[in-house]
CSV table of C-alpha atoms in Angstrom, one decimal:
chain,number,residue,atom,x,y,z
A,1,MET,CA,0.0,0.0,0.0
A,2,LYS,CA,2.9,2.4,0.7
A,3,LYS,CA,4.6,1.7,-2.4
A,4,LYS,CA,1.5,2.5,-4.3
A,5,ASN,CA,0.9,5.6,-2.7
A,6,ALA,CA,4.5,6.5,-3.1
A,7,ILE,CA,4.1,6.2,-6.8
A,8,HIS,CA,0.9,8.4,-6.9
A,9,VAL,CA,3.0,10.9,-5.0
A,10,TRP,CA,5.9,11.1,-7.5
A,11,ILE,CA,3.8,10.9,-10.4
A,12,ARG,CA,2.0,14.0,-9.2
A,13,ARG,CA,4.8,15.9,-8.1
A,14,GLY,CA,6.6,15.0,-11.4
A,15,ILE,CA,3.8,16.5,-13.6
A,16,GLY,CA,3.7,19.4,-11.7
A,17,LEU,CA,7.4,20.1,-11.8
A,18,PHE,CA,7.3,19.4,-15.6
A,19,PHE,CA,4.3,22.0,-16.0
A,20,LEU,CA,6.3,24.6,-13.5
A,21,LEU,CA,9.3,24.2,-15.5
A,22,LEU,CA,7.6,24.3,-19.1
A,23,LEU,CA,4.2,26.1,-19.0
A,24,PRO,CA,4.4,27.9,-15.9
A,25,ASP,CA,2.4,30.9,-17.1
A,26,LEU,CA,-0.7,28.8,-18.4
A,27,TYR,CA,-2.8,30.0,-15.5
A,28,THR,CA,-2.0,34.0,-15.8
A,29,SER,CA,-2.5,33.7,-19.7
A,30,ALA,CA,-6.0,32.0,-19.1
A,31,PHE,CA,-7.0,34.3,-16.5
A,32,ASN,CA,-5.7,37.3,-18.7
A,33,GLY,CA,-8.1,36.0,-21.6
A,34,VAL,CA,-11.1,36.1,-19.0
A,35,LYS,CA,-10.1,39.7,-18.0
A,36,TYR,CA,-9.6,40.5,-21.9
A,37,ILE,CA,-13.3,39.6,-22.3
A,38,ALA,CA,-14.4,41.9,-19.5
A,39,ALA,CA,-12.2,44.5,-20.7
A,40,GLN,CA,-13.4,44.5,-24.3
A,41,ALA,CA,-17.1,44.4,-23.3
A,42,GLY,CA,-16.7,47.4,-21.2
A,43,SER,CA,-15.1,49.4,-23.6
A,44,ALA,CA,-17.4,48.4,-26.5
A,45,GLY,CA,-14.1,47.0,-28.3
A,46,VAL,CA,-14.0,43.8,-30.6
A,47,ILE,CA,-13.0,40.2,-29.2
A,48,GLU,CA,-10.5,38.9,-31.0
A,49,LEU,CA,-8.8,35.7,-30.8
A,50,THR,CA,-5.7,36.6,-29.1
A,51,PRO,CA,-3.1,34.0,-27.8
A,52,PHE,CA,-4.6,34.3,-24.2
A,53,ILE,CA,-8.2,33.6,-25.4
A,54,SER,CA,-7.0,30.7,-27.3
A,55,ILE,CA,-5.1,29.2,-24.2
A,56,LEU,CA,-8.2,30.0,-22.1
A,57,ILE,CA,-10.2,27.9,-24.8
A,58,ILE,CA,-7.8,25.1,-24.6
A,59,LEU,CA,-8.1,24.9,-21.1
A,60,LEU,CA,-11.8,25.1,-20.6
A,61,ALA,CA,-12.3,22.5,-23.5
A,62,PHE,CA,-9.9,20.1,-21.4
A,63,THR,CA,-11.6,20.8,-18.3
A,64,PHE,CA,-14.9,19.9,-20.2
A,65,LEU,CA,-13.4,16.5,-21.2
A,66,PHE,CA,-11.1,15.6,-18.3
A,67,GLY,CA,-12.3,17.8,-15.2
A,68,ARG,CA,-10.1,19.9,-13.5
A,69,PHE,CA,-7.1,18.0,-14.0
A,70,PHE,CA,-5.2,21.4,-14.9
A,71,CYS,CA,-6.0,22.5,-11.3
A,72,GLY,CA,-5.0,19.1,-10.1
A,73,TYR,CA,-1.5,18.6,-11.7
A,74,ALA,CA,-0.6,21.5,-14.1
A,75,CYS,CA,-1.1,24.5,-12.4
A,76,ALA,CA,2.2,26.2,-11.0
A,77,PHE,CA,0.2,27.6,-8.2
A,78,GLY,CA,-1.2,24.4,-7.2
A,79,PHE,CA,1.9,22.6,-7.5
A,80,LEU,CA,3.7,25.1,-5.1
A,81,GLY,CA,0.9,25.2,-2.4
A,82,ASP,CA,1.2,21.1,-2.4
A,83,LEU,CA,4.6,21.3,-1.6
A,84,LEU,CA,4.3,24.0,1.1
A,85,TYR,CA,1.7,22.1,2.3
A,86,SER,CA,3.9,18.8,2.5
A,87,LEU,CA,6.5,20.6,4.1
A,88,SER,CA,4.3,22.1,6.5
A,89,ALA,CA,2.4,18.7,7.4
A,90,PHE,CA,5.7,17.2,7.7
A,91,LEU,CA,6.8,19.7,10.2
A,92,GLN,CA,3.5,19.8,12.2
A,93,LYS,CA,3.7,15.9,12.5
A,94,LYS,CA,7.4,16.4,14.3
A,95,ILE,CA,6.3,19.3,16.5
A,96,HIS,CA,2.5,18.3,17.2
A,97,LYS,CA,2.2,14.7,16.2
A,98,ARG,CA,-0.7,15.8,14.4
A,99,VAL,CA,-1.7,17.9,11.6
A,100,TRP,CA,-4.4,21.0,12.0
A,101,GLN,CA,-7.3,20.1,9.6
A,102,ILE,CA,-9.8,22.7,8.6
A,103,PRO,CA,-13.4,21.9,9.9
A,104,ASP,CA,-15.8,21.0,6.7
A,105,LYS,CA,-18.2,23.7,7.6
A,106,PRO,CA,-16.1,26.9,7.4
A,107,ARG,CA,-14.5,25.1,4.4
A,108,ARG,CA,-17.9,24.8,2.6
A,109,ILE,CA,-18.6,28.4,3.5
A,110,LEU,CA,-15.0,30.2,2.6
A,111,ARG,CA,-15.2,28.2,-1.0
A,112,TYR,CA,-17.6,30.8,-2.1
A,113,MET,CA,-15.2,33.4,-1.6
A,114,LYS,CA,-13.3,32.7,-5.1
A,115,TYR,CA,-16.6,33.8,-6.7
A,116,LEU,CA,-16.8,37.1,-5.0
A,117,ILE,CA,-13.3,37.6,-6.0
A,118,LEU,CA,-14.3,36.8,-9.6
A,119,ALA,CA,-16.9,39.2,-9.9
A,120,VAL,CA,-15.1,41.9,-8.3
A,121,ILE,CA,-12.0,41.3,-10.8
A,122,LEU,CA,-14.5,41.0,-13.6
A,123,LEU,CA,-16.7,44.2,-12.5
A,124,LEU,CA,-13.6,46.5,-12.0
A,125,THR,CA,-12.0,45.1,-15.6
A,126,PHE,CA,-15.2,46.0,-17.1
A,127,LEU,CA,-15.2,49.4,-15.9
A,128,GLN,CA,-11.7,49.7,-17.0
A,129,ALA,CA,-10.8,50.4,-13.6
A,130,TYR,CA,-8.5,47.5,-12.9
A,131,ASP,CA,-5.4,49.6,-12.6
A,132,ARG,CA,-6.6,50.4,-9.0
A,133,VAL,CA,-6.4,47.0,-7.8
A,134,SER,CA,-3.8,45.5,-10.4
A,135,ARG,CA,-1.0,46.4,-7.4
A,136,PHE,CA,-2.5,43.5,-5.2
A,137,ASP,CA,-2.4,41.2,-7.9
A,138,PRO,CA,0.2,38.2,-6.5
A,139,TRP,CA,0.6,36.4,-10.2
A,140,GLN,CA,2.7,39.0,-11.5
A,141,ILE,CA,5.0,38.7,-8.5
A,142,PHE,CA,4.8,35.1,-8.8
A,143,ALA,CA,5.7,35.1,-12.4
A,144,GLY,CA,8.3,37.9,-11.8
A,145,PHE,CA,10.1,35.2,-9.4
A,146,LEU,CA,9.8,32.3,-11.6
A,147,ALA,CA,11.8,34.5,-14.3
A,148,GLY,CA,14.4,35.3,-11.7
A,149,ASP,CA,13.5,38.8,-10.9
A,150,PHE,CA,13.3,39.1,-7.3
A,151,ALA,CA,13.3,43.0,-7.0
A,152,LEU,CA,10.7,44.2,-4.9
A,153,LYS,CA,10.4,47.8,-5.5
A,154,GLY,CA,7.2,49.0,-5.9
A,155,LYS,CA,5.6,45.4,-5.5
A,156,THR,CA,5.0,45.5,-1.8
A,157,ALA,CA,1.2,45.0,-2.0
A,158,GLY,CA,1.3,42.0,-4.3
A,159,PHE,CA,4.2,40.4,-2.6
A,160,ALA,CA,2.3,40.8,1.0
A,161,VAL,CA,-0.8,39.1,-0.8
A,162,LEU,CA,1.5,36.5,-1.9
A,163,VAL,CA,3.1,35.9,1.5
A,164,LEU,CA,-0.6,35.7,3.2
A,165,ILE,CA,-1.3,33.2,0.3
A,166,ALA,CA,1.5,31.2,1.0
A,167,VAL,CA,0.9,31.0,4.8
A,168,GLY,CA,-2.9,29.7,4.1
A,169,MET,CA,-1.1,27.0,1.8
A,170,CYS,CA,0.6,25.9,4.7
A,171,PHE,CA,-2.2,25.4,6.9
A,172,VAL,CA,-5.2,24.5,4.5
A,173,GLU,CA,-4.2,22.2,1.6
A,174,ARG,CA,-5.2,23.8,-1.7
A,175,PHE,CA,-6.1,27.0,0.2
A,176,PHE,CA,-5.8,29.5,-2.6
A,177,CYS,CA,-7.6,27.0,-5.1
A,178,LEU,CA,-10.6,26.5,-2.9
A,179,PHE,CA,-11.1,29.9,-1.2
A,180,LEU,CA,-9.2,32.6,-3.6
A,181,CYS,CA,-8.6,31.4,-7.1
A,182,PRO,CA,-10.6,33.3,-9.6
A,183,MET,CA,-9.7,31.1,-12.3
A,184,GLY,CA,-10.8,27.8,-10.5
A,185,ALA,CA,-14.4,29.7,-9.9
A,186,VAL,CA,-14.5,29.9,-13.8
A,187,PHE,CA,-13.3,26.2,-14.2
A,188,SER,CA,-15.9,25.1,-11.3
A,189,MET,CA,-18.7,26.6,-13.7
A,190,ILE,CA,-17.8,24.4,-16.7
A,191,PRO,CA,-19.7,21.3,-17.2
A,192,VAL,CA,-17.5,18.4,-16.9
A,193,LEU,CA,-18.3,15.1,-18.8
A,194,PRO,CA,-20.0,12.7,-16.2
A,195,ALA,CA,-17.2,9.9,-17.3
A,196,SER,CA,-14.5,12.4,-15.9
A,197,GLY,CA,-16.4,13.0,-12.7
A,198,LEU,CA,-15.2,11.6,-9.3
A,199,ARG,CA,-17.5,9.7,-7.4
A,200,ARG,CA,-18.0,6.7,-5.3
A,201,ASP,CA,-20.4,3.9,-4.9
A,202,PRO,CA,-21.8,3.9,-1.4
A,203,SER,CA,-22.5,0.1,-1.8
A,204,HIS,CA,-18.9,-0.8,-2.6
A,205,CYS,CA,-17.4,1.4,0.6
A,206,ALA,CA,-15.4,-0.9,3.1
A,207,GLY,CA,-17.1,-0.3,6.3
A,208,LYS,CA,-16.5,3.1,8.1
A,209,CYS,CA,-13.3,4.0,5.8
A,210,HIS,CA,-13.8,7.6,5.3
A,211,GLN,CA,-10.3,7.8,3.5
A,212,CYS,CA,-11.4,9.6,0.7
A,213,GLU,CA,-13.4,12.0,2.8
A,214,LYS,CA,-10.1,12.5,4.7
A,215,ASN,CA,-7.6,12.9,1.4
A,216,CYS,CA,-10.0,15.0,-0.4
A,217,PRO,CA,-8.8,18.7,-0.2
A,218,ALA,CA,-11.9,20.3,-1.5
A,219,GLY,CA,-14.0,18.1,0.8
A,220,TYR,CA,-16.0,16.8,-2.0
A,221,PHE,CA,-17.1,13.5,-0.5
A,222,ARG,CA,-19.2,13.6,2.6
A,223,SER,CA,-20.9,11.5,5.3
A,224,PHE,CA,-23.7,11.8,7.4
A,225,PRO,CA,-25.1,10.5,10.6
A,226,ARG,CA,-27.0,7.4,10.4
A,227,GLU,CA,-30.3,9.3,11.6
A,228,GLN,CA,-30.5,11.8,8.7
A,229,ILE,CA,-30.2,9.2,6.2
A,230,PRO,CA,-33.3,7.5,4.9
A,231,ASP,CA,-33.8,3.9,5.3
A,232,GLY,CA,-32.9,1.6,2.1
A,233,TYR,CA,-30.1,4.2,1.0
A,234,PRO,CA,-27.4,2.3,-0.7
A,235,GLY,CA,-24.4,1.6,1.2
A,236,LEU,CA,-26.3,2.2,4.9
A,237,ASP,CA,-25.5,-1.1,5.9
A,238,LYS,CA,-21.7,-0.7,5.7
A,239,GLY,CA,-21.9,2.6,8.0
A,240,GLU,CA,-22.3,5.9,7.4
A,241,SER,CA,-20.5,6.8,4.3
A,242,VAL,CA,-22.7,8.2,1.7
A,243,ASN,CA,-22.3,10.5,-0.7
A,244,ALA,CA,-25.7,12.0,-0.3
A,245,GLU,CA,-27.6,15.0,1.1
A,246,PRO,CA,-29.3,14.1,4.4
A,247,ASP,CA,-32.6,13.9,2.7
A,248,GLY,CA,-31.5,10.9,0.8
A,249,LYS,CA,-31.1,12.5,-2.7
A,250,VAL,CA,-27.8,12.1,-4.4
A,251,ARG,CA,-27.6,15.1,-6.2
A,252,ASP,CA,-25.0,15.7,-8.9
A,253,GLN,CA,-22.6,18.0,-7.4
A,254,GLY,CA,-21.7,18.9,-11.1
A,255,TYR,CA,-17.9,18.1,-10.2
A,256,GLY,CA,-17.2,21.9,-10.2
A,257,GLU,CA,-15.3,21.9,-6.7
A,258,CYS,CA,-13.2,18.8,-7.2
A,259,ILE,CA,-9.8,19.7,-8.4
A,260,ALA,CA,-9.2,16.1,-10.0
A,261,CYS,CA,-6.1,15.4,-7.8
A,262,MET,CA,-7.1,11.7,-7.3
A,263,LYS,CA,-6.3,11.5,-3.9
A,264,CYS,CA,-9.5,10.0,-3.0
A,265,ALA,CA,-8.9,7.3,-5.5
A,266,ASN,CA,-5.0,6.9,-4.6
A,267,GLY,CA,-6.2,6.2,-1.0
A,268,CYS,CA,-9.1,4.1,-1.4
A,269,PRO,CA,-8.5,0.4,-0.2
A,270,VAL,CA,-10.9,-1.0,-2.4
A,271,GLY,CA,-10.9,1.0,-5.5
A,272,ASN,CA,-14.2,2.6,-5.2
A,273,ALA,CA,-13.6,6.3,-5.4
A,274,GLY,CA,-12.4,7.6,-8.8
A,275,CYS,CA,-13.8,8.3,-12.1
A,276,GLY,CA,-15.6,4.7,-12.5
A,277,GLY,CA,-15.7,5.1,-16.5
A,278,PHE,CA,-15.1,2.2,-18.8
A,279,ARG,CA,-16.4,-0.4,-16.5
A,280,SER,CA,-16.9,-3.5,-18.0
A,281,ASP,CA,-18.7,-5.9,-15.6
A,282,SER,CA,-20.2,-8.6,-17.3
A,283,GLY,CA,-22.0,-9.7,-14.2
A,284,THR,CA,-20.5,-13.1,-14.6
A,285,GLY,CA,-17.2,-12.1,-13.0
A,286,THR,CA,-15.1,-12.8,-16.1
A,287,ARG,CA,-13.8,-9.4,-16.8
A,288,LYS,CA,-13.6,-6.2,-14.8
A,289,VAL,CA,-11.9,-3.0,-16.5
A,290,HIS,CA,-12.0,-0.4,-13.9
A,291,ILE,CA,-10.4,2.9,-15.0
A,292,ARG,CA,-10.3,4.8,-11.8
A,293,GLY,CA,-8.5,8.0,-13.4
A,294,ASN,CA,-5.5,7.8,-11.1
A,295,GLU,CA,-3.5,5.3,-13.1
A,296,TRP,CA,-0.1,6.5,-14.1
A,297,TYR,CA,-0.5,5.9,-17.9
A,298,ILE,CA,-4.0,7.7,-17.4
A,299,LEU,CA,-2.2,10.9,-15.8
A,300,LEU,CA,0.6,10.8,-18.0
A,301,LEU,CA,-1.7,10.7,-21.0
A,302,LYS,CA,-3.7,13.6,-19.7
A,303,ALA,CA,-0.6,15.6,-18.9
A,304,GLY,CA,0.6,14.5,-22.5
A,305,ILE,CA,-2.5,15.8,-24.5
A,306,LEU,CA,-2.4,19.1,-22.9
A,307,PHE,CA,1.2,19.5,-23.0
A,308,VAL,CA,0.8,18.9,-26.6
A,309,ILE,CA,-1.9,20.9,-27.6
A,310,VAL,CA,-0.5,24.0,-25.9
A,311,TYR,CA,2.8,23.5,-27.2
A,312,LEU,CA,1.3,23.3,-30.8
A,313,LEU,CA,-0.6,26.7,-30.2
A,314,ASN,CA,2.4,28.0,-28.9
A,315,THR,CA,4.7,27.3,-31.9
A,316,ARG,CA,1.8,28.4,-34.2
A,317,LEU,CA,1.1,31.5,-32.7
A,318,GLY,CA,4.8,32.3,-32.8
A,319,GLY,CA,5.5,31.7,-29.1
A,320,SER,CA,3.3,33.6,-26.9
A,321,LEU,CA,4.3,31.7,-23.8
A,322,GLN,CA,7.5,32.9,-22.3
A,323,ALA,CA,8.9,29.8,-20.9
A,324,LEU,CA,8.9,28.2,-24.4
A,325,GLN,CA,10.8,30.5,-25.9
B,1,MET,CA,-26.6,9.9,-9.8
B,2,ASN,CA,-28.7,12.3,-11.9
B,3,ASN,CA,-26.8,14.5,-14.5
B,4,ASN,CA,-29.1,17.5,-14.4
B,5,ALA,CA,-26.1,19.8,-13.2
B,6,PHE,CA,-24.2,18.6,-16.3
B,7,TRP,CA,-27.0,19.8,-18.6
B,8,ILE,CA,-27.7,22.9,-17.0
B,9,LYS,CA,-24.0,23.9,-17.1
B,10,VAL,CA,-23.8,23.0,-20.7
B,11,LEU,CA,-26.8,25.2,-21.3
B,12,SER,CA,-25.5,27.9,-19.7
B,13,LEU,CA,-22.0,27.6,-21.0
B,14,VAL,CA,-23.7,27.6,-24.8
B,15,LEU,CA,-25.9,30.6,-23.5
B,16,ILE,CA,-22.8,32.6,-22.3
B,17,VAL,CA,-20.5,31.8,-25.4
B,18,GLY,CA,-23.7,32.8,-27.7
B,19,ALA,CA,-23.7,36.1,-26.0
B,20,ILE,CA,-20.1,36.7,-26.4
B,21,LEU,CA,-19.9,35.8,-29.9
B,22,PHE,CA,-23.3,37.9,-30.6
B,23,TYR,CA,-21.8,40.8,-28.6
B,24,SER,CA,-18.5,40.5,-30.9
B,25,GLN,CA,-20.2,40.6,-33.9
B,26,ALA,CA,-22.1,43.9,-32.9
B,27,ALA,CA,-18.7,45.5,-31.7
B,28,SER,CA,-17.0,44.7,-35.0
B,29,ALA,CA,-19.6,46.1,-36.9
B,30,HIS,CA,-19.8,49.1,-34.8
B,31,THR,CA,-15.9,49.6,-35.3
B,32,GLN,CA,-16.1,49.4,-38.9
B,33,ILE,CA,-18.9,52.1,-39.1
B,34,SER,CA,-16.9,54.4,-36.9
B,35,GLU,CA,-13.9,53.7,-38.8
B,36,ALA,CA,-15.7,54.5,-42.1
B,37,ASN,CA,-17.2,57.7,-40.6
B,38,ALA,CA,-13.7,58.8,-39.5
B,39,ALA,CA,-12.2,58.5,-43.1
B,40,LEU,CA,-15.2,60.2,-44.3
B,41,GLU,CA,-14.3,63.2,-41.9
B,42,LYS,CA,-10.9,63.2,-43.1
B,43,TYR,CA,-12.0,63.4,-46.5
B,44,ALA,CA,-14.4,66.3,-46.0
B,45,ASP,CA,-11.7,68.2,-44.4
B,46,LYS,CA,-9.5,67.7,-47.0
B,47,LEU,CA,-12.0,68.8,-49.4
B,48,GLU,CA,-12.8,72.3,-47.5
B,49,GLN,CA,-8.9,72.9,-47.5
B,50,LEU,CA,-8.6,72.5,-51.0
B,51,GLN,CA,-11.6,74.4,-51.8
B,52,LYS,CA,-10.2,77.4,-49.6
B,53,GLN,CA,-7.0,77.3,-51.5
B,54,GLN,CA,-8.7,77.5,-55.0
B,55,GLU,CA,-10.6,80.6,-53.6
B,56,THR,CA,-7.2,82.4,-52.6
B,57,TYR,CA,-5.0,81.5,-55.7
B,58,GLY,CA,-7.6,80.8,-58.3
B,59,THR,CA,-8.3,84.3,-59.1
B,60,ALA,CA,-4.7,85.1,-59.1
B,61,VAL,CA,-4.1,82.0,-61.8
B,62,SER,CA,-7.1,83.3,-64.2
B,63,ALA,CA,-5.7,87.1,-64.4
B,64,GLY,CA,-2.4,85.4,-66.0
B,65,THR,CA,-0.1,87.0,-63.9
B,66,SER,CA,2.0,84.9,-61.9
B,67,THR,CA,1.7,86.6,-58.9
B,68,GLY,CA,3.2,84.0,-56.2
B,69,ALA,CA,2.6,84.6,-52.7
B,70,PHE,CA,2.8,88.3,-51.2
B,71,THR,CA,4.4,89.1,-47.8
B,72,ASP,CA,2.0,90.2,-45.1
B,73,GLY,CA,2.3,93.9,-44.3
B,74,THR,CA,1.6,97.3,-45.6
B,75,TYR,CA,3.4,98.9,-48.4
B,76,ALA,CA,3.4,102.5,-49.8
B,77,GLY,CA,3.8,102.8,-53.5
B,78,SER,CA,3.5,105.8,-56.0
B,79,GLY,CA,3.1,106.2,-59.7
B,80,LYS,CA,2.4,109.4,-62.1
B,81,GLY,CA,-1.2,110.2,-62.6
B,82,TYR,CA,-2.5,113.1,-64.5
B,83,GLY,CA,-1.3,115.7,-62.3
B,84,GLY,CA,1.6,114.3,-60.3
B,85,GLN,CA,2.3,111.5,-58.2
B,86,ILE,CA,-0.5,109.4,-56.6
B,87,SER,CA,0.3,107.6,-53.5
B,88,VAL,CA,-1.5,104.5,-52.3
B,89,LYS,CA,-1.1,102.1,-49.2
B,90,VAL,CA,-1.1,98.4,-50.0
B,91,ILE,CA,-2.0,96.0,-47.1
B,92,VAL,CA,-1.4,92.4,-47.5
B,93,LYS,CA,-3.0,90.0,-45.1
B,94,ASP,CA,-2.8,86.3,-45.4
B,95,GLY,CA,-0.5,86.4,-48.4
B,96,SER,CA,-3.3,88.0,-50.6
B,97,ILE,CA,-4.0,91.9,-51.0
B,98,ASP,CA,-6.5,92.7,-48.5
B,99,ASP,CA,-7.3,96.7,-48.9
B,100,ILE,CA,-5.9,99.6,-51.2
B,101,GLN,CA,-5.9,103.1,-49.9
B,102,VAL,CA,-5.2,106.3,-51.6
B,103,THR,CA,-3.1,108.3,-49.5
B,104,ASP,CA,-2.4,111.4,-51.7
B,105,SER,CA,-4.2,112.4,-54.9
B,106,SER,CA,-3.9,115.7,-55.0
B,107,GLY,CA,-2.6,116.1,-58.4
B,108,GLU,CA,-5.6,114.5,-60.0
B,109,SER,CA,-9.1,115.8,-61.2
B,110,THR,CA,-11.7,115.0,-59.1
B,111,SER,CA,-14.2,113.6,-61.3
B,112,TYR,CA,-11.7,111.7,-63.4
B,113,PHE,CA,-9.9,110.2,-60.5
B,114,ASN,CA,-13.3,109.0,-59.0
B,115,SER,CA,-14.1,107.4,-62.3
B,116,ALA,CA,-10.6,105.7,-61.9
B,117,VAL,CA,-10.7,104.8,-58.1
B,118,SER,CA,-13.4,101.9,-59.3
B,119,ILE,CA,-10.6,99.9,-60.7
B,120,LEU,CA,-9.1,99.3,-57.1
B,121,ASP,CA,-12.0,97.1,-56.2
B,122,ASN,CA,-11.0,95.1,-59.7
B,123,MET,CA,-7.8,94.9,-58.3
B,124,LEU,CA,-8.7,93.5,-55.1
B,125,ASP,CA,-11.0,90.9,-56.7
B,126,GLU,CA,-8.2,89.8,-59.0
B,127,GLN,CA,-5.4,90.2,-56.7
B,128,THR,CA,-3.1,92.3,-59.4
B,129,TRP,CA,-2.3,95.6,-60.2
B,130,ASP,CA,-2.8,95.0,-63.8
B,131,VAL,CA,-6.5,95.5,-64.2
B,132,ASP,CA,-8.2,97.4,-67.3
B,133,ALA,CA,-7.9,101.1,-67.0
B,134,VAL,CA,-11.3,103.3,-67.3
B,135,SER,CA,-11.7,104.6,-70.4
B,136,GLY,CA,-11.7,108.4,-70.3
B,137,ALA,CA,-9.9,108.2,-67.0
B,138,THR,CA,-6.7,106.7,-68.6
B,139,LEU,CA,-4.2,109.0,-67.0
B,140,SER,CA,-5.5,108.4,-63.5
B,141,SER,CA,-6.1,104.7,-64.2
B,142,ASN,CA,-2.6,104.3,-65.1
B,143,GLY,CA,-1.5,106.2,-62.0
B,144,LEU,CA,-3.2,104.2,-59.7
B,145,ARG,CA,-2.0,101.0,-61.5
B,146,ASN,CA,1.4,102.0,-61.3
B,147,ALA,CA,1.2,103.0,-57.7
B,148,VAL,CA,-0.3,99.5,-56.6
B,149,LYS,CA,2.5,97.9,-58.8
B,150,SER,CA,5.2,99.8,-57.1
B,151,ALA,CA,3.8,99.2,-53.8
B,152,LEU,CA,3.4,95.2,-54.8
B,153,GLU,CA,7.1,95.0,-55.7
B,154,LYS,CA,7.9,95.6,-52.3
B,155,ALA,CA,5.2,92.9,-51.1
B,156,LYS,CA,6.5,90.2,-53.5
B,157,SER,CA,8.2,87.6,-51.1
């Protein structure tokens, strides 16, 4: 089990590092595309197919097909946040013997903040007033660091925001992604093909396991006390784990908040949690093909597809992404 | 698990993208129209400019004399009339003759001179000293012509 987990960690770090070195400004490019649309709309300007818009379309299309794989594996911010959190968790274990976890209730409430941030940024951009708050933009500073520019003159506001985000990333896993990321807010509103959506079948859960709930940074899987779940609900006999609302309806959560990090699938002892597509269960038990989505070849395939498409686009447009030049 | 949320999101996405594309069309049509307007205005201004130029130089060209441009200023000139020198003052403004005033015509006989004076208006119209003399007041006319001519010699740039 430990060996299996190690592989998953290495793959995730490896893909993250790959994208950090070769395509670190995917995130900022896509978000610039979003701001460009708002700015043009506010100034009665034409919306042209700029390189930013092309990147945005690619990422949104990718998200439609494969879920928020970009968030979970290819985003530079996410990758560094994961590193910070691993370091912090390691230190916390050494000092306190346990890692502090944010309770679920505040996490469910705070995640709406990213929509507010997106709305404010879009409104300001629309009114052509974004310059007033652009000094708080932490991504420019971050991009500067990646390019080796550590001069902070005149960038204190953005640097302060970056530091606060880093602190948050240390104590809440994927703090920025869950609570603050405006691009994440956009991604969460994009429909995702059901085959790519993460889920679990409550009737296949192994007793009172809860591993997927513990591992998921977004708190995507939930369980409820027994008395809140109506009788006859699948999986009830195994314990309390059901991915349902208290009234028993299994609502499609739209896969919005899930960042497709696959930690649920990685940690599930019975291979239950995951994408669950391409299942071929003849019922006679002859052959079962489960693709959970966290297999190394699937992850490398997705990473490869994303990289190749962006790289092709970049060359065709004469190199708009700096890192690839 | 039902997939309602998926289709709702797909519908919303289609509507939003549709709205953006529709807006894009409208915006580009709008830009084309304003660019066309700007070009038209530019041509209208150019046309006005050319018309003004023609007014200024046109009469000079039709009089057959190559007047060229005059230098702004006030110039005195004199020429021999019937009974002595006629002195004039020619005022050039904006490169063309703006006004001609007679400063001394004491040697002239009043009725003849009064007939001759009408050629000053012709000089202003045609922007040249070389206009037809009034028949019957030839000497006074020629005096005026020579006077304005000598003034304009000084005004030539």
